[in-house]
JSON list of N, CA and C in Angstrom, two decimals:
[
{"chain": "A", "resi": 1, "resn": "MET", "atom": "N", "xyz": [-11.47, -15.75, -14.36]},
{"chain": "A", "resi": 1, "resn": "MET", "atom": "CA", "xyz": [-10.54, -14.70, -14.03]},
{"chain": "A", "resi": 1, "resn": "MET", "atom": "C", "xyz": [-9.88, -15.05, -12.70]},
{"chain": "A", "resi": 2, "resn": "ILE", "atom": "N", "xyz": [-8.60, -14.85, -12.62]},
{"chain": "A", "resi": 2, "resn": "ILE", "atom": "CA", "xyz": [-7.83, -15.07, -11.40]},
{"chain": "A", "resi": 2, "resn": "ILE", "atom": "C", "xyz": [-7.34, -13.71, -10.93]},
{"chain": "A", "resi": 3, "resn": "ALA", "atom": "N", "xyz": [-7.53, -13.41, -9.65]},
{"chain": "A", "resi": 3, "resn": "ALA", "atom": "CA", "xyz": [-7.04, -12.16, -9.09]},
{"chain": "A", "resi": 3, "resn": "ALA", "atom": "C", "xyz": [-5.87, -12.46, -8.16]},
{"chain": "A", "resi": 4, "resn": "LEU", "atom": "N", "xyz": [-4.80, -11.72, -8.31]},
{"chain": "A", "resi": 4, "resn": "LEU", "atom": "CA", "xyz": [-3.61, -11.90, -7.50]},
{"chain": "A", "resi": 4, "resn": "LEU", "atom": "C", "xyz": [-3.17, -10.54, -6.99]},
{"chain": "A", "resi": 5, "resn": "ARG", "atom": "N", "xyz": [-2.93, -10.45, -5.70]},
{"chain": "A", "resi": 5, "resn": "ARG", "atom": "CA", "xyz": [-2.54, -9.17, -5.10]},
{"chain": "A", "resi": 5, "resn": "ARG", "atom": "C", "xyz": [-1.13, -9.28, -4.57]},
{"chain": "A", "resi": 6, "resn": "GLN", "atom": "N", "xyz": [-0.31, -8.32, -4.91]},
{"chain": "A", "resi": 6, "resn": "GLN", "atom": "CA", "xyz": [1.06, -8.24, -4.41]},
{"chain": "A", "resi": 6, "resn": "GLN", "atom": "C", "xyz": [1.32, -6.81, -3.97]},
{"chain": "A", "resi": 7, "resn": "LEU", "atom": "N", "xyz": [1.82, -6.64, -2.77]},
{"chain": "A", "resi": 7, "resn": "LEU", "atom": "CA", "xyz": [2.17, -5.32, -2.29]},
{"chain": "A", "resi": 7, "resn": "LEU", "atom": "C", "xyz": [3.67, -5.13, -2.44]},
{"chain": "A", "resi": 8, "resn": "LYS", "atom": "N", "xyz": [4.07, -4.06, -3.05]},
{"chain": "A", "resi": 8, "resn": "LYS", "atom": "CA", "xyz": [5.48, -3.78, -3.31]},
{"chain": "A", "resi": 8, "resn": "LYS", "atom": "C", "xyz": [5.79, -2.36, -2.86]},
{"chain": "A", "resi": 9, "resn": "ARG", "atom": "N", "xyz": [7.02, -2.14, -2.42]},
{"chain": "A", "resi": 9, "resn": "ARG", "atom": "CA", "xyz": [7.50, -0.79, -2.15]},
{"chain": "A", "resi": 9, "resn": "ARG", "atom": "C", "xyz": [8.23, -0.28, -3.39]},
{"chain": "A", "resi": 10, "resn": "VAL", "atom": "N", "xyz": [8.17, 1.01, -3.63]},
{"chain": "A", "resi": 10, "resn": "VAL", "atom": "CA", "xyz": [8.83, 1.58, -4.78]},
{"chain": "A", "resi": 10, "resn": "VAL", "atom": "C", "xyz": [10.32, 1.72, -4.46]},
{"chain": "A", "resi": 11, "resn": "PRO", "atom": "N", "xyz": [11.18, 1.04, -5.20]},
{"chain": "A", "resi": 11, "resn": "PRO", "atom": "CA", "xyz": [12.62, 1.15, -4.95]},
{"chain": "A", "resi": 11, "resn": "PRO", "atom": "C", "xyz": [13.19, 2.44, -5.56]},
{"chain": "A", "resi": 12, "resn": "LYS", "atom": "N", "xyz": [14.46, 2.69, -5.29]},
{"chain": "A", "resi": 12, "resn": "LYS", "atom": "CA", "xyz": [15.10, 3.91, -5.80]},
{"chain": "A", "resi": 12, "resn": "LYS", "atom": "C", "xyz": [15.05, 4.00, -7.32]},
{"chain": "A", "resi": 13, "resn": "ASN", "atom": "N", "xyz": [15.18, 2.87, -8.00]},
{"chain": "A", "resi": 13, "resn": "ASN", "atom": "CA", "xyz": [15.18, 2.90, -9.47]},
{"chain": "A", "resi": 13, "resn": "ASN", "atom": "C", "xyz": [13.76, 2.93, -10.05]},
{"chain": "A", "resi": 14, "resn": "HIS", "atom": "N", "xyz": [12.73, 2.89, -9.20]},
{"chain": "A", "resi": 14, "resn": "HIS", "atom": "CA", "xyz": [11.33, 2.95, -9.61]},
{"chain": "A", "resi": 14, "resn": "HIS", "atom": "C", "xyz": [10.93, 1.83, -10.56]},
{"chain": "A", "resi": 15, "resn": "LYS", "atom": "N", "xyz": [11.53, 0.67, -10.40]},
{"chain": "A", "resi": 15, "resn": "LYS", "atom": "CA", "xyz": [11.18, -0.50, -11.22]},
{"chain": "A", "resi": 15, "resn": "LYS", "atom": "C", "xyz": [10.76, -1.62, -10.28]},
{"chain": "A", "resi": 16, "resn": "ILE", "atom": "N", "xyz": [9.66, -2.30, -10.63]},
{"chain": "A", "resi": 16, "resn": "ILE", "atom": "CA", "xyz": [9.21, -3.42, -9.82]},
{"chain": "A", "resi": 16, "resn": "ILE", "atom": "C", "xyz": [9.11, -4.67, -10.69]},
{"chain": "A", "resi": 17, "resn": "VAL", "atom": "N", "xyz": [9.14, -5.82, -10.04]},
{"chain": "A", "resi": 17, "resn": "VAL", "atom": "CA", "xyz": [9.02, -7.10, -10.73]},
{"chain": "A", "resi": 17, "resn": "VAL", "atom": "C", "xyz": [7.71, -7.75, -10.27]},
{"chain": "A", "resi": 18, "resn": "ILE", "atom": "N", "xyz": [6.93, -8.22, -11.21]},
{"chain": "A", "resi": 18, "resn": "ILE", "atom": "CA", "xyz": [5.67, -8.89, -10.90]},
{"chain": "A", "resi": 18, "resn": "ILE", "atom": "C", "xyz": [5.90, -10.38, -10.97]},
{"chain": "A", "resi": 19, "resn": "GLU", "atom": "N", "xyz": [5.59, -11.08, -9.89]},
{"chain": "A", "resi": 19, "resn": "GLU", "atom": "CA", "xyz": [5.77, -12.53, -9.83]},
{"chain": "A", "resi": 19, "resn": "GLU", "atom": "C", "xyz": [4.47, -13.20, -10.28]},
{"chain": "A", "resi": 20, "resn": "VAL", "atom": "N", "xyz": [4.57, -13.98, -11.35]},
{"chain": "A", "resi": 20, "resn": "VAL", "atom": "CA", "xyz": [3.41, -14.67, -11.91]},
{"chain": "A", "resi": 20, "resn": "VAL", "atom": "C", "xyz": [3.47, -16.14, -11.48]},
{"chain": "A", "resi": 21, "resn": "PRO", "atom": "N", "xyz": [2.37, -16.68, -10.95]},
{"chain": "A", "resi": 21, "resn": "PRO", "atom": "CA", "xyz": [2.37, -18.09, -10.53]},
{"chain": "A", "resi": 21, "resn": "PRO", "atom": "C", "xyz": [2.69, -19.04, -11.69]},
{"chain": "A", "resi": 22, "resn": "GLU", "atom": "N", "xyz": [3.28, -20.17, -11.34]},
{"chain": "A", "resi": 22, "resn": "GLU", "atom": "CA", "xyz": [3.69, -21.15, -12.35]},
{"chain": "A", "resi": 22, "resn": "GLU", "atom": "C", "xyz": [2.50, -21.75, -13.11]},
{"chain": "A", "resi": 23, "resn": "ASN", "atom": "N", "xyz": [1.32, -21.81, -12.49]},
{"chain": "A", "resi": 23, "resn": "ASN", "atom": "CA", "xyz": [0.18, -22.45, -13.13]},
{"chain": "A", "resi": 23, "resn": "ASN", "atom": "C", "xyz": [-0.48, -21.57, -14.20]},
{"chain": "A", "resi": 24, "resn": "ILE", "atom": "N", "xyz": [-0.01, -20.36, -14.41]},
{"chain": "A", "resi": 24, "resn": "ILE", "atom": "CA", "xyz": [-0.53, -19.49, -15.46]},
{"chain": "A", "resi": 24, "resn": "ILE", "atom": "C", "xyz": [0.21, -19.82, -16.76]},
{"chain": "A", "resi": 25, "resn": "ASP", "atom": "N", "xyz": [-0.55, -20.02, -17.83]},
{"chain": "A", "resi": 25, "resn": "ASP", "atom": "CA", "xyz": [0.03, -20.40, -19.12]},
{"chain": "A", "resi": 25, "resn": "ASP", "atom": "C", "xyz": [0.90, -19.29, -19.69]},
{"chain": "A", "resi": 26, "resn": "GLU", "atom": "N", "xyz": [1.95, -19.71, -20.38]},
{"chain": "A", "resi": 26, "resn": "GLU", "atom": "CA", "xyz": [2.83, -18.76, -21.05]},
{"chain": "A", "resi": 26, "resn": "GLU", "atom": "C", "xyz": [2.07, -18.06, -22.17]},
{"chain": "A", "resi": 27, "resn": "ASN", "atom": "N", "xyz": [2.36, -16.82, -22.42]},
{"chain": "A", "resi": 27, "resn": "ASN", "atom": "CA", "xyz": [1.74, -15.97, -23.45]},
{"chain": "A", "resi": 27, "resn": "ASN", "atom": "C", "xyz": [0.28, -15.64, -23.15]},
{"chain": "A", "resi": 28, "resn": "GLN", "atom": "N", "xyz": [-0.17, -15.92, -21.95]},
{"chain": "A", "resi": 28, "resn": "GLN", "atom": "CA", "xyz": [-1.54, -15.55, -21.58]},
{"chain": "A", "resi": 28, "resn": "GLN", "atom": "C", "xyz": [-1.58, -14.04, -21.34]},
{"chain": "A", "resi": 29, "resn": "ILE", "atom": "N", "xyz": [-2.64, -13.41, -21.77]},
{"chain": "A", "resi": 29, "resn": "ILE", "atom": "CA", "xyz": [-2.78, -11.97, -21.60]},
{"chain": "A", "resi": 29, "resn": "ILE", "atom": "C", "xyz": [-3.21, -11.68, -20.17]},
{"chain": "A", "resi": 30, "resn": "MET", "atom": "N", "xyz": [-2.56, -10.68, -19.55]},
{"chain": "A", "resi": 30, "resn": "MET", "atom": "CA", "xyz": [-2.95, -10.27, -18.21]},
{"chain": "A", "resi": 30, "resn": "MET", "atom": "C", "xyz": [-3.05, -8.75, -18.17]},
{"chain": "A", "resi": 31, "resn": "GLU", "atom": "N", "xyz": [-3.89, -8.29, -17.28]},
{"chain": "A", "resi": 31, "resn": "GLU", "atom": "CA", "xyz": [-4.09, -6.86, -17.09]},
{"chain": "A", "resi": 31, "resn": "GLU", "atom": "C", "xyz": [-3.43, -6.46, -15.78]},
{"chain": "A", "resi": 32, "resn": "VAL", "atom": "N", "xyz": [-2.59, -5.44, -15.84]},
{"chain": "A", "resi": 32, "resn": "VAL", "atom": "CA", "xyz": [-1.88, -4.97, -14.66]},
{"chain": "A", "resi": 32, "resn": "VAL", "atom": "C", "xyz": [-2.41, -3.59, -14.31]},
{"chain": "A", "resi": 33, "resn": "ILE", "atom": "N", "xyz": [-2.86, -3.43, -13.07]},
{"chain": "A", "resi": 33, "resn": "ILE", "atom": "CA", "xyz": [-3.37, -2.15, -12.58]},
{"chain": "A", "resi": 33, "resn": "ILE", "atom": "C", "xyz": [-2.54, -1.75, -11.38]},
{"chain": "A", "resi": 34, "resn": "LEU", "atom": "N", "xyz": [-1.99, -0.55, -11.38]},
{"chain": "A", "resi": 34, "resn": "LEU", "atom": "CA", "xyz": [-1.21, -0.05, -10.25]},
{"chain": "A", "resi": 34, "resn": "LEU", "atom": "C", "xyz": [-2.08, 0.86, -9.40]},
{"chain": "A", "resi": 35, "resn": "LEU", "atom": "N", "xyz": [-2.20, 0.54, -8.13]},
{"chain": "A", "resi": 35, "resn": "LEU", "atom": "CA", "xyz": [-2.94, 1.36, -7.18]},
{"chain": "A", "resi": 35, "resn": "LEU", "atom": "C", "xyz": [-1.95, 1.85, -6.14]},
{"chain": "A", "resi": 36, "resn": "PHE", "atom": "N", "xyz": [-1.86, 3.14, -5.96]},
{"chain": "A", "resi": 36, "resn": "PHE", "atom": "CA", "xyz": [-0.90, 3.72, -5.03]},
{"chain": "A", "resi": 36, "resn": "PHE", "atom": "C", "xyz": [-1.60, 4.10, -3.74]},
{"chain": "A", "resi": 37, "resn": "LYS", "atom": "N", "xyz": [-1.07, 3.62, -2.62]},
{"chain": "A", "resi": 37, "resn": "LYS", "atom": "CA", "xyz": [-1.64, 3.94, -1.32]},
{"chain": "A", "resi": 37, "resn": "LYS", "atom": "C", "xyz": [-1.17, 5.32, -0.91]},
{"chain": "A", "resi": 38, "resn": "GLU", "atom": "N", "xyz": [-2.08, 6.08, -0.30]},
{"chain": "A", "resi": 38, "resn": "GLU", "atom": "CA", "xyz": [-1.74, 7.41, 0.19]},
{"chain": "A", "resi": 38, "resn": "GLU", "atom": "C", "xyz": [-0.88, 7.28, 1.45]},
{"chain": "A", "resi": 39, "resn": "PRO", "atom": "N", "xyz": [0.13, 8.12, 1.60]},
{"chain": "A", "resi": 39, "resn": "PRO", "atom": "CA", "xyz": [0.91, 8.08, 2.84]},
{"chain": "A", "resi": 39, "resn": "PRO", "atom": "C", "xyz": [0.03, 8.53, 4.01]},
{"chain": "A", "resi": 40, "resn": "PRO", "atom": "N", "xyz": [0.32, 8.05, 5.22]},
{"chain": "A", "resi": 40, "resn": "PRO", "atom": "CA", "xyz": [-0.50, 8.45, 6.36]},
{"chain": "A", "resi": 40, "resn": "PRO", "atom": "C", "xyz": [-0.46, 9.97, 6.55]},
{"chain": "A", "resi": 41, "resn": "LYS", "atom": "N", "xyz": [-1.62, 10.54, 6.82]},
{"chain": "A", "resi": 41, "resn": "LYS", "atom": "CA", "xyz": [-1.73, 11.99, 6.95]},
{"chain": "A", "resi": 41, "resn": "LYS", "atom": "C", "xyz": [-1.29, 12.47, 8.33]},
{"chain": "A", "resi": 42, "resn": "ASN", "atom": "N", "xyz": [-1.49, 11.66, 9.34]},
{"chain": "A", "resi": 42, "resn": "ASN", "atom": "CA", "xyz": [-1.12, 12.06, 10.69]},
{"chain": "A", "resi": 42, "resn": "ASN", "atom": "C", "xyz": [0.26, 11.54, 11.04]},
{"chain": "A", "resi": 43, "resn": "SER", "atom": "N", "xyz": [1.14, 12.46, 11.37]},
{"chain": "A", "resi": 43, "resn": "SER", "atom": "CA", "xyz": [2.46, 12.04, 11.82]},
{"chain": "A", "resi": 43, "resn": "SER", "atom": "C", "xyz": [2.38, 11.63, 13.29]},
{"chain": "A", "resi": 44, "resn": "ARG", "atom": "N", "xyz": [3.46, 11.13, 13.79]},
{"chain": "A", "resi": 44, "resn": "ARG", "atom": "CA", "xyz": [3.50, 10.70, 15.20]},
{"chain": "A", "resi": 44, "resn": "ARG", "atom": "C", "xyz": [3.25, 11.88, 16.13]},
{"chain": "A", "resi": 45, "resn": "LEU", "atom": "N", "xyz": [3.81, 13.04, 15.80]},
{"chain": "A", "resi": 45, "resn": "LEU", "atom": "CA", "xyz": [3.62, 14.22, 16.64]},
{"chain": "A", "resi": 45, "resn": "LEU", "atom": "C", "xyz": [2.16, 14.68, 16.63]},
{"chain": "A", "resi": 46, "resn": "ASP", "atom": "N", "xyz": [1.51, 14.59, 15.46]},
{"chain": "A", "resi": 46, "resn": "ASP", "atom": "CA", "xyz": [0.09, 14.95, 15.38]},
{"chain": "A", "resi": 46, "resn": "ASP", "atom": "C", "xyz": [-0.76, 14.03, 16.24]},
{"chain": "A", "resi": 47, "resn": "LYS", "atom": "N", "xyz": [-0.44, 12.74, 16.21]},
{"chain": "A", "resi": 47, "resn": "LYS", "atom": "CA", "xyz": [-1.20, 11.77, 17.01]},
{"chain": "A", "resi": 47, "resn": "LYS", "atom": "C", "xyz": [-1.02, 12.04, 18.50]},
{"chain": "A", "resi": 48, "resn": "LEU", "atom": "N", "xyz": [0.21, 12.37, 18.92]},
{"chain": "A", "resi": 48, "resn": "LEU", "atom": "CA", "xyz": [0.44, 12.68, 20.33]},
{"chain": "A", "resi": 48, "resn": "LEU", "atom": "C", "xyz": [-0.32, 13.94, 20.75]},
{"chain": "A", "resi": 49, "resn": "ALA", "atom": "N", "xyz": [-0.34, 14.93, 19.88]},
{"chain": "A", "resi": 49, "resn": "ALA", "atom": "CA", "xyz": [-1.08, 16.16, 20.17]},
{"chain": "A", "resi": 49, "resn": "ALA", "atom": "C", "xyz": [-2.58, 15.87, 20.29]},
{"chain": "A", "resi": 50, "resn": "GLN", "atom": "N", "xyz": [-3.10, 15.00, 19.44]},
{"chain": "A", "resi": 50, "resn": "GLN", "atom": "CA", "xyz": [-4.52, 14.64, 19.52]},
{"chain": "A", "resi": 50, "resn": "GLN", "atom": "C", "xyz": [-4.83, 13.90, 20.82]},
{"chain": "A", "resi": 51, "resn": "LEU", "atom": "N", "xyz": [-3.92, 13.02, 21.24]},
{"chain": "A", "resi": 51, "resn": "LEU", "atom": "CA", "xyz": [-4.13, 12.32, 22.51]},
{"chain": "A", "resi": 51, "resn": "LEU", "atom": "C", "xyz": [-4.13, 13.28, 23.69]},
{"chain": "A", "resi": 52, "resn": "LYS", "atom": "N", "xyz": [-3.22, 14.24, 23.67]},
{"chain": "A", "resi": 52, "resn": "LYS", "atom": "CA", "xyz": [-3.16, 15.22, 24.76]},
{"chain": "A", "resi": 52, "resn": "LYS", "atom": "C", "xyz": [-4.42, 16.09, 24.77]},
{"chain": "A", "resi": 53, "resn": "ALA", "atom": "N", "xyz": [-4.91, 16.45, 23.61]},
{"chain": "A", "resi": 53, "resn": "ALA", "atom": "CA", "xyz": [-6.12, 17.26, 23.51]},
{"chain": "A", "resi": 53, "resn": "ALA", "atom": "C", "xyz": [-7.35, 16.47, 23.96]},
{"chain": "A", "resi": 54, "resn": "SER", "atom": "N", "xyz": [-7.32, 15.17, 23.81]},
{"chain": "A", "resi": 54, "resn": "SER", "atom": "CA", "xyz": [-8.47, 14.36, 24.18]},
{"chain": "A", "resi": 54, "resn": "SER", "atom": "C", "xyz": [-8.71, 14.32, 25.69]},
{"chain": "A", "resi": 55, "resn": "GLN", "atom": "N", "xyz": [-7.69, 14.65, 26.48]},
{"chain": "A", "resi": 55, "resn": "GLN", "atom": "CA", "xyz": [-7.85, 14.69, 27.93]},
{"chain": "A", "resi": 55, "resn": "GLN", "atom": "C", "xyz": [-8.89, 15.72, 28.36]},
{"chain": "A", "resi": 56, "resn": "HIS", "atom": "N", "xyz": [-9.02, 16.77, 27.56]},
{"chain": "A", "resi": 56, "resn": "HIS", "atom": "CA", "xyz": [-9.93, 17.87, 27.90]},
{"chain": "A", "resi": 56, "resn": "HIS", "atom": "C", "xyz": [-11.23, 17.81, 27.08]},
{"chain": "A", "resi": 57, "resn": "ASP", "atom": "N", "xyz": [-11.42, 16.74, 26.34]},
{"chain": "A", "resi": 57, "resn": "ASP", "atom": "CA", "xyz": [-12.61, 16.57, 25.52]},
{"chain": "A", "resi": 57, "resn": "ASP", "atom": "C", "xyz": [-13.70, 15.88, 26.35]},
{"chain": "A", "resi": 58, "resn": "GLY", "atom": "N", "xyz": [-14.83, 16.54, 26.51]},
{"chain": "A", "resi": 58, "resn": "GLY", "atom": "CA", "xyz": [-15.92, 16.00, 27.33]},
{"chain": "A", "resi": 58, "resn": "GLY", "atom": "C", "xyz": [-16.53, 14.73, 26.73]},
{"chain": "A", "resi": 59, "resn": "LEU", "atom": "N", "xyz": [-16.52, 14.58, 25.42]},
{"chain": "A", "resi": 59, "resn": "LEU", "atom": "CA", "xyz": [-17.11, 13.40, 24.77]},
{"chain": "A", "resi": 59, "resn": "LEU", "atom": "C", "xyz": [-16.16, 12.21, 24.80]},
{"chain": "A", "resi": 60, "resn": "PHE", "atom": "N", "xyz": [-14.89, 12.46, 24.99]},
{"chain": "A", "resi": 60, "resn": "PHE", "atom": "CA", "xyz": [-13.91, 11.38, 24.99]},
{"chain": "A", "resi": 60, "resn": "PHE", "atom": "C", "xyz": [-13.90, 10.77, 26.35]}
]
């Protein structure tokens, strides 16, 4: 089994192209699994607020 990882951004048309290496035989069966990364939960403003709050944190 060969594992190949490619990170792609979703374009406006929601279509992506998978690049297959030349050394893979034609008509070979492959399994494609799409894993979607979660967007970051903390925005820049949230991070700044956390930094400001950390000034008064005794454990920090």
